[in-house]
XYZ file of C-alpha atoms in Angstrom:
363
model
C 104.327 114.376 131.207
C 106.766 111.801 129.823
C 109.832 112.774 131.932
C 107.787 112.277 135.104
C 105.850 109.125 134.163
C 107.479 107.153 131.337
C 110.525 104.920 130.976
C 111.815 103.489 127.698
C 114.448 100.886 126.922
C 115.515 99.731 123.446
C 116.313 96.095 122.567
C 120.006 97.054 122.935
C 119.183 98.534 126.415
C 119.620 102.157 125.345
C 117.510 104.372 127.603
C 115.665 107.382 126.209
C 112.986 109.825 127.255
C 110.738 107.859 124.883
C 111.040 105.882 121.650
C 110.612 109.038 119.539
C 113.145 111.278 121.292
C 116.164 112.391 119.266
C 118.978 112.221 121.783
C 122.710 111.607 121.491
C 123.363 107.873 121.575
C 124.819 106.336 124.713
C 126.411 103.126 123.448
C 124.897 102.240 120.062
C 123.307 104.659 117.638
C 119.566 104.264 117.117
C 118.055 105.386 113.824
C 116.950 108.866 114.905
C 119.804 109.777 117.273
C 121.511 113.133 116.920
C 125.055 111.926 117.695
C 127.048 108.725 117.289
C 127.387 106.315 120.170
C 130.680 105.263 121.722
C 130.167 101.606 120.662
C 131.325 100.725 124.168
C 128.582 98.961 126.075
C 127.852 100.952 129.239
C 124.248 100.187 130.240
C 122.435 102.184 132.899
C 120.113 100.836 135.520
C 116.771 102.601 135.837
C 117.746 104.119 139.188
C 120.827 105.655 137.558
C 118.923 107.024 134.566
C 115.729 108.268 136.185
C 117.400 111.220 137.888
C 120.522 111.398 135.765
C 121.694 114.656 134.204
C 120.104 114.016 130.800
C 116.521 113.626 131.954
C 116.929 116.259 134.690
C 117.943 118.730 131.983
C 114.835 117.857 129.964
C 112.613 118.379 133.015
C 114.198 121.781 133.692
C 113.625 122.897 130.110
C 110.010 121.753 130.125
C 109.296 123.528 133.412
C 110.776 126.667 131.806
C 108.392 126.226 128.850
C 111.281 125.386 126.523
C 111.281 122.630 123.883
C 114.242 120.268 124.391
C 116.240 119.338 121.299
C 115.332 115.710 121.965
C 111.667 116.515 121.314
C 111.946 117.525 117.636
C 109.891 114.555 116.418
C 106.812 115.713 118.318
C 107.415 119.452 118.110
C 108.014 119.494 114.345
C 105.851 116.445 113.524
C 108.748 114.808 111.696
C 107.294 111.300 111.512
C 103.525 111.548 111.973
C 100.691 113.946 112.630
C 99.415 112.299 115.844
C 102.357 113.091 118.080
C 103.439 111.127 121.136
C 103.420 114.243 123.334
C 99.629 114.404 123.052
C 99.358 110.795 124.192
C 101.205 111.433 127.458
C 99.326 114.675 128.038
C 95.991 112.942 127.587
C 96.858 109.908 129.681
C 98.626 111.578 132.595
C 97.358 115.151 132.793
C 95.663 114.227 136.077
C 99.157 113.859 137.564
C 100.284 117.373 136.635
C 99.556 118.663 140.142
C 102.288 116.314 141.407
C 104.998 117.559 139.058
C 106.026 120.908 140.551
C 106.002 119.941 144.245
C 107.892 116.717 143.481
C 110.617 118.317 141.304
C 113.475 120.460 142.599
C 115.301 123.250 140.769
C 117.841 120.787 139.380
C 115.163 118.604 137.759
C 115.331 115.808 140.337
C 111.912 114.249 140.951
C 110.510 111.922 143.563
C 107.853 110.724 141.114
C 108.351 107.182 139.815
C 107.652 105.793 136.334
C 104.215 104.273 135.846
C 104.342 104.005 132.026
C 106.682 101.299 130.706
C 108.104 100.647 127.238
C 110.665 97.895 127.801
C 111.764 95.992 124.698
C 113.161 92.754 126.071
C 114.981 91.847 122.855
C 114.894 92.359 119.087
C 113.074 89.013 118.666
C 110.930 89.217 115.529
C 109.659 86.745 112.971
C 109.467 89.293 110.125
C 112.008 91.043 107.897
C 110.213 94.262 106.958
C 112.057 96.156 104.247
C 112.226 99.446 106.157
C 113.480 97.728 109.334
C 116.877 96.349 110.323
C 118.868 94.212 112.779
C 118.335 96.438 115.816
C 114.579 95.823 115.770
C 114.448 92.398 114.140
C 116.300 89.214 115.044
C 115.433 87.916 111.560
C 117.302 90.855 110.031
C 120.140 90.302 112.519
C 120.480 86.708 111.310
C 120.507 87.938 107.700
C 123.180 90.528 108.511
C 125.382 87.923 110.172
C 125.124 85.704 107.076
C 126.381 88.630 104.992
C 129.203 89.434 107.414
C 127.644 92.774 108.357
C 128.232 92.550 112.097
C 127.558 95.808 113.919
C 129.387 96.585 117.200
C 126.422 95.556 119.376
C 126.279 92.234 117.513
C 129.837 91.193 118.435
C 129.612 88.034 120.541
C 131.009 89.442 123.841
C 128.797 92.548 123.596
C 125.725 90.565 122.546
C 126.250 88.293 125.535
C 126.583 91.296 127.852
C 123.335 92.783 126.501
C 121.482 89.499 127.007
C 122.833 89.212 130.563
C 121.821 92.779 131.413
C 118.362 92.171 129.980
C 117.912 88.981 131.990
C 119.455 90.046 135.306
C 118.610 93.758 135.454
C 115.912 94.760 132.975
C 113.551 91.894 133.745
C 114.050 92.440 137.471
C 113.165 96.134 137.121
C 109.979 95.300 135.253
C 109.065 92.385 137.520
C 109.516 94.586 140.586
C 107.221 97.232 139.104
C 104.605 94.533 138.442
C 104.814 93.101 141.942
C 104.698 96.573 143.531
C 101.599 97.511 141.477
C 103.496 100.360 139.770
C 102.372 99.856 136.165
C 99.466 101.989 134.980
C 100.385 101.811 131.301
C 102.501 99.368 129.342
C 103.498 99.657 125.707
C 104.244 96.315 124.057
C 106.412 96.751 120.968
C 109.514 95.033 119.728
C 110.925 93.322 117.894
C 107.566 91.633 117.812
C 106.027 91.809 121.307
C 103.626 88.905 120.864
C 106.689 86.703 120.263
C 107.998 87.710 123.700
C 107.390 85.081 126.383
C 107.679 87.994 128.834
C 104.570 89.641 127.409
C 102.330 86.676 128.168
C 103.885 86.018 131.574
C 103.791 89.576 132.912
C 100.348 90.423 131.559
C 98.952 87.306 133.220
C 100.734 88.225 136.460
C 99.262 91.747 136.436
C 95.796 90.238 136.045
C 96.436 87.635 138.768
C 97.537 90.407 141.154
C 94.194 92.155 140.617
C 95.701 95.126 138.774
C 93.952 94.516 135.446
C 91.151 97.043 136.146
C 93.757 99.810 136.461
C 95.905 98.925 133.442
C 96.011 100.482 129.989
C 97.978 98.364 127.484
C 99.115 99.496 124.047
C 100.496 97.268 121.320
C 102.390 97.826 118.112
C 102.388 94.390 116.548
C 102.560 92.595 113.220
C 99.605 90.539 114.536
C 101.027 87.257 113.272
C 100.225 85.622 116.613
C 97.256 86.070 118.960
C 97.478 82.739 120.844
C 100.269 81.421 123.063
C 100.182 78.111 124.942
C 96.401 78.057 125.108
C 96.053 81.736 126.045
C 94.226 84.071 123.660
C 95.294 87.701 123.534
C 91.787 89.106 123.280
C 89.717 86.711 125.383
C 92.164 85.890 128.180
C 94.306 89.028 128.448
C 92.720 92.188 127.045
C 89.195 91.369 128.213
C 90.542 91.495 131.785
C 92.143 94.955 131.833
C 90.777 98.495 131.983
C 91.521 99.538 128.413
C 93.756 98.665 125.508
C 94.760 99.620 121.997
C 96.277 97.543 119.226
C 98.063 99.306 116.393
C 98.320 96.479 113.884
C 101.147 97.118 111.446
C 100.329 96.795 107.771
C 101.931 98.780 104.961
C 99.977 97.463 102.015
C 97.305 94.895 101.240
C 97.748 91.511 99.568
C 100.910 90.924 97.564
C 102.269 94.462 98.047
C 101.916 94.197 101.817
C 103.639 90.803 101.762
C 106.459 92.264 99.629
C 107.096 95.100 102.083
C 106.791 92.827 105.144
C 108.658 89.588 104.501
C 106.897 87.036 106.683
C 103.439 88.565 106.392
C 100.475 86.368 105.509
C 97.905 89.036 104.674
C 94.834 86.816 105.027
C 96.046 85.586 108.429
C 96.672 89.189 109.526
C 93.153 90.136 108.423
C 91.615 87.203 110.321
C 93.502 88.150 113.511
C 92.440 91.780 113.115
C 88.785 90.847 112.681
C 89.006 88.644 115.765
C 90.076 91.738 117.710
C 87.080 93.667 116.414
C 84.808 91.109 118.084
C 86.278 92.026 121.480
C 86.795 95.774 120.966
C 84.457 98.181 122.737
C 85.221 101.221 120.569
C 86.915 101.992 117.251
C 90.015 103.314 119.001
C 91.005 99.883 120.309
C 91.774 98.312 116.923
C 93.696 100.579 114.572
C 95.593 100.086 111.344
C 99.219 101.174 111.809
C 100.275 102.274 108.344
C 103.862 103.286 107.665
C 104.127 104.981 104.295
C 106.969 103.492 102.262
C 107.812 104.204 98.642
C 105.984 101.075 97.345
C 103.239 101.845 99.861
C 102.446 105.034 97.926
C 100.648 102.767 95.472
C 98.600 101.124 98.251
C 97.100 104.238 99.819
C 93.709 103.834 98.163
C 93.569 100.173 99.213
C 94.488 101.025 102.805
C 91.774 103.694 102.925
C 89.274 101.195 101.523
C 90.343 98.608 104.125
C 89.849 101.060 107.003
C 86.428 101.993 105.624
C 85.442 98.324 105.266
C 86.541 97.487 108.829
C 85.238 100.782 110.251
C 88.529 101.544 112.015
C 90.966 104.434 112.229
C 94.430 104.656 110.716
C 97.593 105.670 112.525
C 99.792 106.936 109.700
C 103.476 107.792 109.635
C 106.198 108.166 107.030
C 109.378 106.169 106.553
C 111.505 109.250 107.050
C 114.745 109.932 105.185
C 117.277 111.589 107.482
C 119.729 110.987 104.624
C 118.921 111.002 100.879
C 119.794 107.326 100.283
C 116.838 105.755 102.116
C 115.223 104.055 99.136
C 112.234 102.739 101.125
C 111.123 106.286 101.933
C 108.782 108.166 99.574
C 111.150 111.109 100.080
C 113.690 109.154 98.007
C 111.757 110.131 94.857
C 112.646 113.284 92.904
C 110.428 116.018 94.291
C 108.597 116.776 91.045
C 107.576 113.111 90.648
C 106.604 112.775 94.316
C 104.593 115.997 94.354
C 102.736 115.184 91.126
C 101.678 111.791 92.438
C 100.736 113.084 95.902
C 98.607 115.830 94.369
C 96.924 113.222 92.167
C 96.103 111.138 95.278
C 94.735 114.175 97.113
C 92.318 114.829 94.261
C 90.721 111.379 94.405
C 87.605 110.788 96.482
C 88.912 107.381 97.526
C 91.560 108.967 99.772
C 89.047 110.252 102.301
C 90.929 109.474 105.519
C 91.908 112.674 107.330
C 95.112 111.243 108.820
C 96.266 109.902 105.454
C 95.514 113.218 103.755
C 97.468 115.161 106.387
C 100.401 112.788 105.998
C 100.376 113.225 102.221
C 100.256 117.011 102.555
C 103.350 116.851 104.782
C 105.268 115.443 101.792
C 104.594 118.505 99.641
């Protein structure tokens, strides 16, 4: 359902079918793209992209029961076991009856996006070791100090990106809010709870009376849950139809703080427990665990934490598309990795189904 309902925009304003699609880059290469970008900044407005050739081709393939190349991550479960495709199917299957009559033979559709993943910048207060400048302003600052300026970071290009975000991207999103066209919003960054836009637009949706129809998802480091007297749980999420927070944590205590520079583990835990007070089911507060190489030694602790909090784990792997990604468990020699994974699978402490499936995928 994604090509008929969902629109995604990266912090560098690259448009994709979704955040997990492996497509050729437009301007600047994202980490899972299948071809290099031109490094010439040529942003597209939503109206230009929504029925452009790329997404029309994907719609045609899907209607022919073919798997587009861009959809490898879901089709082959490259990054995690709970694939994004299932999310869109579950959330928007009631709209399937609209797809065929609204779509012509060329893939053009009159349906409009109702699911929004707009990343207004790379603003982030953390420097996680498996991340980088594209998704973290803190890493961007570090890269500039070291003279590692990527093409999108050059001052004229950076200025053009910021202008496009302010004048075009925000207007697209604001228009969708005012026209009551947002049924789902995915807040992710950067760090979305650092975005002023998050607090402003969520409050506006509620003020317009659209909260009872909204589903909001978050992928957040959970370092902030209050902004200018507004509490995320009490003042925002309590006033919408449904929500889910995937709270990123890749290890407990000192190991977690090593992997995520900027993390205060006890503060994260307090913010998570605050969310549990407001949650109506165990799906709303989830641990988002990305398996890194040092995180291999935290798996038992993460399973214990989920058991203690009575919550589920969303698990994925820091993937190695090349063999030099030292933060990925796939960086290890296979005999060492397999021996340790098999040892983990034999312990009763690793009882989480999602974690076990993720570990098996490494064998």
